[in-house]
Backbone as numpy.savetxt, mean C-alpha at the origin, in Angstrom:
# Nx Ny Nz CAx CAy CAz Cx Cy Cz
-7.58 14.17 5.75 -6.32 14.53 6.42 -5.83 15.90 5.96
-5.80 16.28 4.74 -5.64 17.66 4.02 -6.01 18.44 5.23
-7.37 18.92 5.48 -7.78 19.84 6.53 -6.99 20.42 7.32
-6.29 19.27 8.22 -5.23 19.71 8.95 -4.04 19.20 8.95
-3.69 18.96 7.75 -2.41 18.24 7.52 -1.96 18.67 6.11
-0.47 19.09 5.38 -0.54 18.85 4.30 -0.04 17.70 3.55
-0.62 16.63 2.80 -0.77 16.14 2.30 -0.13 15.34 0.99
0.76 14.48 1.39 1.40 13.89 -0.20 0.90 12.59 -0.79
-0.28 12.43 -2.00 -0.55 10.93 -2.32 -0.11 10.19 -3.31
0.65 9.45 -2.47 2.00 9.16 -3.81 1.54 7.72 -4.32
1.87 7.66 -5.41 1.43 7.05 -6.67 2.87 6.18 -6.67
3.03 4.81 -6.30 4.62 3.80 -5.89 4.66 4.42 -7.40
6.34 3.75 -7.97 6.62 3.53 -9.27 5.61 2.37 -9.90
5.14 2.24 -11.14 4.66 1.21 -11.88 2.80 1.30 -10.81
2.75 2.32 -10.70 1.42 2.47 -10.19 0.80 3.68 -10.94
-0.57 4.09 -11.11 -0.92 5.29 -11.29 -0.38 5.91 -12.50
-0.11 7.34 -12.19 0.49 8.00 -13.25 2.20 8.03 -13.07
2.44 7.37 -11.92 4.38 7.59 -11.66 4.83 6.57 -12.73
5.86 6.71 -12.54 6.68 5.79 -13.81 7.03 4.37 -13.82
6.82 3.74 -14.85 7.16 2.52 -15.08 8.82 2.05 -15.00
8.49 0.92 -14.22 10.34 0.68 -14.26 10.05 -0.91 -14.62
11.28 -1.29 -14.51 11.48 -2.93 -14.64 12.27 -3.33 -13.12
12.42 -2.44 -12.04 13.17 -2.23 -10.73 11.84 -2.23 -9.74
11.74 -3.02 -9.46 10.40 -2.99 -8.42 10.57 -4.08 -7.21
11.11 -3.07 -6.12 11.35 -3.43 -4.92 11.44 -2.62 -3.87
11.36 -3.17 -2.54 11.12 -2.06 -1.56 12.14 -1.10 -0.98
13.36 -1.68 -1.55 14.78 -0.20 -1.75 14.16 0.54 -2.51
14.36 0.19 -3.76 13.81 1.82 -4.33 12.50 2.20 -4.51
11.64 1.48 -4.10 10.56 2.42 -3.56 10.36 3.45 -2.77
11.49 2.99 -1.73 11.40 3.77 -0.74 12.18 4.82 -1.03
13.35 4.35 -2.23 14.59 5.67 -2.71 13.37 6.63 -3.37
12.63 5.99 -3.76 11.60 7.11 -4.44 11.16 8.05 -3.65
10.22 7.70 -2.57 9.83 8.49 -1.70 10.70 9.69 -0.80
11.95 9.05 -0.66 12.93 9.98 -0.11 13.20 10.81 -1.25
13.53 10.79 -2.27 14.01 11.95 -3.01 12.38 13.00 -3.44
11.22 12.00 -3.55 10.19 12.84 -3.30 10.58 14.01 -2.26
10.54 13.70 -1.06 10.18 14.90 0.29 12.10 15.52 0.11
12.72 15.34 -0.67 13.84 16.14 -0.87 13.77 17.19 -2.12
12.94 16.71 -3.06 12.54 17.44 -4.14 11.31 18.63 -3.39
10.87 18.05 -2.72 9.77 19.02 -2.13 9.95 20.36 -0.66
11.37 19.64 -0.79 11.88 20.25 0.35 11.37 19.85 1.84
10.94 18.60 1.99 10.34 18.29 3.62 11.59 17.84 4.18
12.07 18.00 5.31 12.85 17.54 5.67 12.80 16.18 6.73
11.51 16.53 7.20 10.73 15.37 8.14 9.59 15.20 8.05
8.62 14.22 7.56 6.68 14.01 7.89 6.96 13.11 8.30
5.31 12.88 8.31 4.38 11.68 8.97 3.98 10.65 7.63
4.59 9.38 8.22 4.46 8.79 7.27 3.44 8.03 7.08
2.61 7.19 5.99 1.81 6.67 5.94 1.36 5.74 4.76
1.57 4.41 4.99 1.13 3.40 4.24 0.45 1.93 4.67
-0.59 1.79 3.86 -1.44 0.69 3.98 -0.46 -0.64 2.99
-0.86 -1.99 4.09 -0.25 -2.86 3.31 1.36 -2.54 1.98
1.05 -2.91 0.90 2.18 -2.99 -0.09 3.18 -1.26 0.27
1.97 0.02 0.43 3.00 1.14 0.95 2.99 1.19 2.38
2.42 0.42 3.07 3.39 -0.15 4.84 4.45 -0.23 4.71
4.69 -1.81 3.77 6.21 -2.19 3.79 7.26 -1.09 3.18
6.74 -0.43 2.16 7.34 0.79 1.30 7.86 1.62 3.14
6.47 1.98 3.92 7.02 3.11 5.00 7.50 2.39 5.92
7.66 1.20 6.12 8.65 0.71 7.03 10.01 1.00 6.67
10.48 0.50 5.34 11.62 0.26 4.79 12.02 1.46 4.55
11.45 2.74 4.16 11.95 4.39 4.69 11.91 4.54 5.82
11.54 4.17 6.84 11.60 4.74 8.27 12.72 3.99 9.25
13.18 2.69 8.18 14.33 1.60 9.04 15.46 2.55 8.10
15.65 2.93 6.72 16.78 2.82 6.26 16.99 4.50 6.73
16.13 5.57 6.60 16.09 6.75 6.44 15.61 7.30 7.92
16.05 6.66 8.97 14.92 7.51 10.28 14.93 8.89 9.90
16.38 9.55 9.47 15.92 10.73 10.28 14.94 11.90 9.02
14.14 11.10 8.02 13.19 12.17 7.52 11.81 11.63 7.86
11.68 10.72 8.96 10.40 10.16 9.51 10.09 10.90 10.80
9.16 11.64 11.13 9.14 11.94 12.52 7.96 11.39 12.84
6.42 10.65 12.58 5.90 9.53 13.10 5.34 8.88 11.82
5.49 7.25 11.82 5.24 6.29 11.35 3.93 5.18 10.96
2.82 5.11 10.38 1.65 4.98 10.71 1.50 3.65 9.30
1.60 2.48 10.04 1.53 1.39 8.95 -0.24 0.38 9.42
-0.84 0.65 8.09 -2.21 -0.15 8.08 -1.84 -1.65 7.75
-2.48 -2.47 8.38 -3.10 -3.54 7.94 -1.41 -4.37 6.84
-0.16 -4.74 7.47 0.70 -5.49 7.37 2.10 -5.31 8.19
1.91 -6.38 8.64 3.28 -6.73 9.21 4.82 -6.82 8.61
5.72 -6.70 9.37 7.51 -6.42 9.28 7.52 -7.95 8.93
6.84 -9.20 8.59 7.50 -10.27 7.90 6.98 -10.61 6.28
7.46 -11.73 5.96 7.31 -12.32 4.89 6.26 -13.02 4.65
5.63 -12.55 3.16 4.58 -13.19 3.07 4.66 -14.11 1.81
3.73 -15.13 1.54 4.14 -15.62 0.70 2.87 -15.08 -0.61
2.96 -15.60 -1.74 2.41 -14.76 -2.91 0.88 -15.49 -2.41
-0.01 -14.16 -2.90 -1.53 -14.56 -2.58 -2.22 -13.67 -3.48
-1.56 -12.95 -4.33 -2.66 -12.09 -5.25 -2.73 -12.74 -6.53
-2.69 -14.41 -6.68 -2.98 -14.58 -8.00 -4.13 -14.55 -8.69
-5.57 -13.72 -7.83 -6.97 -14.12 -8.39 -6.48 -12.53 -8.99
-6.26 -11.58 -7.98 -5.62 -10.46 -8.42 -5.44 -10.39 -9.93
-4.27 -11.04 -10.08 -3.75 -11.09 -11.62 -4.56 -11.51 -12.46
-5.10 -12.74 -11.90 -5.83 -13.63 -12.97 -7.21 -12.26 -13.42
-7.51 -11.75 -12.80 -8.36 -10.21 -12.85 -8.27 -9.40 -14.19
-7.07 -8.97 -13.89 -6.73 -8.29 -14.92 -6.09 -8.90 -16.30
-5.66 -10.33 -16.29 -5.29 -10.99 -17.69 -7.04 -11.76 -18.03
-8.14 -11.62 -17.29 -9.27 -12.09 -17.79 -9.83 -10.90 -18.53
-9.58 -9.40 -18.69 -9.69 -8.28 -19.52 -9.22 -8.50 -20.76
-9.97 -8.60 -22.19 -9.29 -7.98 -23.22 -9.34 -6.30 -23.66
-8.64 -6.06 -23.66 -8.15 -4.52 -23.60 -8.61 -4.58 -25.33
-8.25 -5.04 -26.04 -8.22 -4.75 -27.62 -9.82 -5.14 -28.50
-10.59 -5.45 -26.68 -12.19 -5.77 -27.80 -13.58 -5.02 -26.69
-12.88 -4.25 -25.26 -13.54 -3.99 -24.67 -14.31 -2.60 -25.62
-15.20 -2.02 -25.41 -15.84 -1.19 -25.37 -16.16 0.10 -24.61
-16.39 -0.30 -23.25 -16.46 0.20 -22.38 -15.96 -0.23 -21.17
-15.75 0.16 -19.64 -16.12 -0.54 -18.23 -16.45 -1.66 -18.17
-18.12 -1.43 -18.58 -19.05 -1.85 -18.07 -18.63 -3.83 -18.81
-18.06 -3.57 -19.81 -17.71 -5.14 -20.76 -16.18 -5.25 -20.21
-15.72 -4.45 -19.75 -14.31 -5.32 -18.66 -14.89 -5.87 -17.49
-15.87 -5.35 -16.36 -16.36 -5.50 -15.97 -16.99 -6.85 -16.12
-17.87 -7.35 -17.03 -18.50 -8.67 -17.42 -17.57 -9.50 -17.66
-16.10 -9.10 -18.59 -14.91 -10.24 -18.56 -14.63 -10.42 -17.55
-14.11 -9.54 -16.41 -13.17 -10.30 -15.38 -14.39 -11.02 -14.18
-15.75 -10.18 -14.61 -17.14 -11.38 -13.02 -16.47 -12.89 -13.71
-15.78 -13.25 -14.69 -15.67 -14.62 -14.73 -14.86 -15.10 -13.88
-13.59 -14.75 -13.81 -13.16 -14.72 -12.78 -12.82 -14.67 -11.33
-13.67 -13.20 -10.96 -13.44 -12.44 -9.80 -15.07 -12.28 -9.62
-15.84 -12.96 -8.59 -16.80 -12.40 -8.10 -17.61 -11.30 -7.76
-16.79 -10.77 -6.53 -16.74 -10.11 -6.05 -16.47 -8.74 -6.28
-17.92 -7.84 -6.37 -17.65 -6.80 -6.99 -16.96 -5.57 -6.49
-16.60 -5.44 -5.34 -15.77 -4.50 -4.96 -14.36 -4.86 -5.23
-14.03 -6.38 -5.29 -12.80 -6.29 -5.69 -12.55 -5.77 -7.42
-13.91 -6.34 -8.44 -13.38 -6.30 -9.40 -13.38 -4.45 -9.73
-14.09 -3.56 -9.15 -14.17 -1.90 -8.91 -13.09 -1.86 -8.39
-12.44 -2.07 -8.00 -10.65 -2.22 -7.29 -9.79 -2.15 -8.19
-9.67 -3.47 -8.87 -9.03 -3.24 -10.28 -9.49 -2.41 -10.85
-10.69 -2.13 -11.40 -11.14 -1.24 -13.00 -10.59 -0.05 -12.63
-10.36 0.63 -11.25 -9.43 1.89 -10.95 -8.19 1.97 -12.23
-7.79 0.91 -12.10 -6.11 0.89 -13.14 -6.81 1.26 -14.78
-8.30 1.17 -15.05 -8.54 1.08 -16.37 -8.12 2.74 -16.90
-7.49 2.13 -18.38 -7.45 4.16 -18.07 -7.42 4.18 -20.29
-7.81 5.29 -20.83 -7.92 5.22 -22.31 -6.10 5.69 -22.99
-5.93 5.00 -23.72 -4.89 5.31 -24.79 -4.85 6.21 -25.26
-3.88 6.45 -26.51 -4.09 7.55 -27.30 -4.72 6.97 -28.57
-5.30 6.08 -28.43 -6.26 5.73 -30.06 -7.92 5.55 -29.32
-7.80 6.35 -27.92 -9.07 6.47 -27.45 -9.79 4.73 -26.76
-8.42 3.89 -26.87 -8.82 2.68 -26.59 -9.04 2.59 -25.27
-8.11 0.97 -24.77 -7.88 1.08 -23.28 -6.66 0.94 -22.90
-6.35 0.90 -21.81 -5.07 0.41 -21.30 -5.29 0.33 -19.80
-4.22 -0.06 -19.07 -3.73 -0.33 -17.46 -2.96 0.35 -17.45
-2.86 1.48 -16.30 -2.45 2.54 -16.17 -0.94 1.91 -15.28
-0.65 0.81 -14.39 -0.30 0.40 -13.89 0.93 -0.69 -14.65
1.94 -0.86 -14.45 2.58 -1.85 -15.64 2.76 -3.14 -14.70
1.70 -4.08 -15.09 1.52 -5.21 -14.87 2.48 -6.50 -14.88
3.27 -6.17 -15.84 4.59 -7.47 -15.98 5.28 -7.15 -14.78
5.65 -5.67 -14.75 6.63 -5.55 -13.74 6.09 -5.88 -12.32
4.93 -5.43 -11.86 4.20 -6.03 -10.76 4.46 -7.52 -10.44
3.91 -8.37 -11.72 3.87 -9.45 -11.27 5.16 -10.20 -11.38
5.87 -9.80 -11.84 7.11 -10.44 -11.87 8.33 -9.84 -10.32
7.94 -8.56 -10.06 8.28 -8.66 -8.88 7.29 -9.25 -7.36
6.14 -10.22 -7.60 5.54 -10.34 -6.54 5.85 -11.00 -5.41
7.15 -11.85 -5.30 7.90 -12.28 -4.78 8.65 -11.42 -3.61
9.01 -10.36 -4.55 10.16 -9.31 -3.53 9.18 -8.81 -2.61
7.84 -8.51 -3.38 7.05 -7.62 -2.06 6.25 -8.51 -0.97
6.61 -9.57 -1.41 6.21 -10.20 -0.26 7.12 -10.23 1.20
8.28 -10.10 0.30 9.22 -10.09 1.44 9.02 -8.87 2.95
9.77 -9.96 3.62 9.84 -9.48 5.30 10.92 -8.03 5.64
11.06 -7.21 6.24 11.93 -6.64 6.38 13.57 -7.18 7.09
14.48 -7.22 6.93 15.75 -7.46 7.52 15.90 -7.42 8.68
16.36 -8.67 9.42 16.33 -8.75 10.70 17.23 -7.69 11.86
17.80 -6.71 10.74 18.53 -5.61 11.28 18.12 -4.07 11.42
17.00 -4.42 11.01 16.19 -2.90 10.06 15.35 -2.66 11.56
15.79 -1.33 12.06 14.92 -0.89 12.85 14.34 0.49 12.66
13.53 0.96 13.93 13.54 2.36 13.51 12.71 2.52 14.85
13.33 3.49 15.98 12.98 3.76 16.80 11.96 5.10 17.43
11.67 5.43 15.83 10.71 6.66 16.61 9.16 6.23 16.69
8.14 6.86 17.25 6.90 6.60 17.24 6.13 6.06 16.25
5.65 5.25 16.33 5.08 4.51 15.27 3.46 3.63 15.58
2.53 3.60 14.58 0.91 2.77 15.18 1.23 2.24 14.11
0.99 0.92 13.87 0.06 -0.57 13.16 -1.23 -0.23 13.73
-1.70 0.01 12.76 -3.58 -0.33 12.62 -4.00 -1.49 11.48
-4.76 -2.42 12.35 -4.93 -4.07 11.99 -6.46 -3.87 11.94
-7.19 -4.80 10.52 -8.34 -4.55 10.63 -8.87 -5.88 11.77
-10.25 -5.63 12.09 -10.40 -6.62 13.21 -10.46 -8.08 12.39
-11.33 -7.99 10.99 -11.66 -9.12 10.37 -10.54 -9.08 9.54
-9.16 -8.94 9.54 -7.90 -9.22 8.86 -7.30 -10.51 9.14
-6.29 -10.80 8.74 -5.41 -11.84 9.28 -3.92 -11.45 8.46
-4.10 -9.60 8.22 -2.37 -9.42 7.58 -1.07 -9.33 9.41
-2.32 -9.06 10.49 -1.76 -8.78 11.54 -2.08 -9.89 12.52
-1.44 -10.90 13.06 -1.62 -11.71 14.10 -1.12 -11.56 15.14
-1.89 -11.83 16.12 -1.21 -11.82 17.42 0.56 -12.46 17.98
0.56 -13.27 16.65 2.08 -13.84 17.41 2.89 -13.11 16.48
2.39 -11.81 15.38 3.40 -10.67 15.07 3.36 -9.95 15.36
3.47 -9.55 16.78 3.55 -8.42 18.16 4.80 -8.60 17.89
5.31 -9.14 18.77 6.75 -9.52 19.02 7.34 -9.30 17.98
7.48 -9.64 16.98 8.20 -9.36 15.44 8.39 -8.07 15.15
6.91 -7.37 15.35 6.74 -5.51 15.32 7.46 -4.71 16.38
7.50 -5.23 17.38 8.17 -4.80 18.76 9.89 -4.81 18.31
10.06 -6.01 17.66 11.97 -5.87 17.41 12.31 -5.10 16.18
11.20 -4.67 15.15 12.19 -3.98 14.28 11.55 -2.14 14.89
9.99 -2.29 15.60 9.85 -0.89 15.96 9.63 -0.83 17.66
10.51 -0.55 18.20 10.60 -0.45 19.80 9.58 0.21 20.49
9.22 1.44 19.78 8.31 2.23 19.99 6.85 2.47 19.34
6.59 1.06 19.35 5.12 1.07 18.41 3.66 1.09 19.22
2.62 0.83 18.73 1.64 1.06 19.51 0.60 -0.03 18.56
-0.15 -0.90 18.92 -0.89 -1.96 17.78 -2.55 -1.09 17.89
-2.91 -0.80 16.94 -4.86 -0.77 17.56 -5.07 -1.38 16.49
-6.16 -1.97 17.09 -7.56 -2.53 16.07 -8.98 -2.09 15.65
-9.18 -1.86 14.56 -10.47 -0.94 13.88 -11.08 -2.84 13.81
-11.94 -2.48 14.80 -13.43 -3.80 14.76 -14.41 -3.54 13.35
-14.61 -4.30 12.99 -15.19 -4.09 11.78 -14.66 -4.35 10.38
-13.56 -4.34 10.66 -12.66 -3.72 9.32 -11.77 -4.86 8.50
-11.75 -5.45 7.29 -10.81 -6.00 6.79 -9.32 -5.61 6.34
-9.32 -5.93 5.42 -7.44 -5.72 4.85 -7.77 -4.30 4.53
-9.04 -3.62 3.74 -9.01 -2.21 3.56 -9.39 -1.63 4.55
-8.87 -1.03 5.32 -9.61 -0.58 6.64 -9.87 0.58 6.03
-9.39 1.56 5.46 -9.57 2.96 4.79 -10.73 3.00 4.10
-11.29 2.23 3.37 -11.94 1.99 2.85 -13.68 1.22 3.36
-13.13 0.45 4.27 -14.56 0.10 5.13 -14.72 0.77 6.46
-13.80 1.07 6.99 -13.71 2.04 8.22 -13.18 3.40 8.59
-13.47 4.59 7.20 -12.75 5.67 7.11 -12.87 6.57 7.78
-14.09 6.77 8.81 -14.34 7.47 10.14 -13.29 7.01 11.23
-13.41 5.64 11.49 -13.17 5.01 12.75 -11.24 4.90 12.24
-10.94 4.60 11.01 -9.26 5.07 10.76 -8.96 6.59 11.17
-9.36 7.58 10.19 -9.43 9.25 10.48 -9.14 9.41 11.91
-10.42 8.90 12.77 -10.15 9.40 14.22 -8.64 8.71 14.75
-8.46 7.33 14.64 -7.18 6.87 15.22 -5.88 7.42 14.70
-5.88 7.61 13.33 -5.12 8.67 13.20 -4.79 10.46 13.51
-6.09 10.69 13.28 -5.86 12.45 14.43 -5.11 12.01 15.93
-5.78 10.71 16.62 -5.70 10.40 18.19 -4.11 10.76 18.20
-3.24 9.76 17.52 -1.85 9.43 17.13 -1.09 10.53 16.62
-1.63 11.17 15.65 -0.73 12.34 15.24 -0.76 13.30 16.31
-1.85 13.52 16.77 -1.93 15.08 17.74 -1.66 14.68 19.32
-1.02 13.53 19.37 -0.56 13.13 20.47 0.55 13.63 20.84
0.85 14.08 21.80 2.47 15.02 22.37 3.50 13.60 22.05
């Protein structure tokens, strides 16, 4: 997107390198992001979040329209979900941080757990070294999981936001169902649904050609 776009990849609070809070919800997530593009001086972009930063760019684009000028939410819907990342967690509390070595032996702790090796390369992203050269989670985990509740939550049955906006749903998903059209239609009037065939909950990730193009289609659309 850089190429022809410039580019902000924001790191939520209690993610990455941004800051740890004990406040983890989709108000001030989104207060985050707004004082981001005010610190940066944008006065209006294109917004863009998959799943957990969907709900983040919904909830800036319902409370804040006017620094949204188009809206682009992957793979989750404007309702409530209920908690489903506990293999998630269980992931990262199957790591001992204080006897690993390397990766490659976090890696062998959490296959007990977590099968599946792209998910457990998913997590090891968060692995990151201390200052005694150890390990750590770059990510602050209590606060995550103790807010997993709030982010499940639905947006407010009052929260709209009427400018242009695409949901892109992967085909092999189930964060987007057909009977949450209607739901997407009342908080965004002006939305548009496509589906990347092929694609699960990461569509970016298994379908980054076939996303790219639907996004150029959408942005460079009059």
């Amino acid at each position: 997107m850089s190429a022809t776009h410039k580019v902000f990849l924001v790191d939520l609070r209690n993610h990455g390198k941004s800051p740890h809070s004990q406040e983890f919800n989709y108000a001030v997530m989104a207060e985050d992001v707004l004082e981001l593009l005010q610190d940066a001086e944008v006065p209006q972009a294109n917004v863009l979040g998959h799943s957990m930063g969907g709900k983040v760019a919904m909830t800036l684009a319902t409370a804040y329209p006017e620094v949204v000028d188009k809206l682009i939410v992957v793979d989750i819907a404007p309702k409530q979900y209920p908690p489903h990342h506990q293999q998630i967690f269980a992931g990262f509390k199957s790591v001992s941080l204080s006897e690993i070595k390397s990766r490659g032996e976090a890696d062998q702790q959490m296959m007990k757990v977590i099968a599946n090796a792209g998910i457990r390369q998913f997590i090891l992203k968060n692995l990151d070294r201390d200052e005694q050269k150890g390990f750590k989670w770059k990510l602050n985990l209590a606060a995550i999981e103790a807010g997993a509740s709030q982010v499940g939550a639905g947006l407010s049955n009052s929260a709209v936001f009427n400018g242009e906006t695409l949901f892109v749903s992967g085909g092999n998903s189930d964060y987007i169902k057909t009977e949450d059209h209607a739901l997407i239609y009342h908080h965004f009037a002006n939305a548009k649904i496509e589906t990347i065939s092929g694609a699960g909950h990461w569509v970016h990730a298994e379908k980054p050609k076939d996303l790219l193009e639907t996004l150029h289609q959408f942005l460079n659309a009059d």
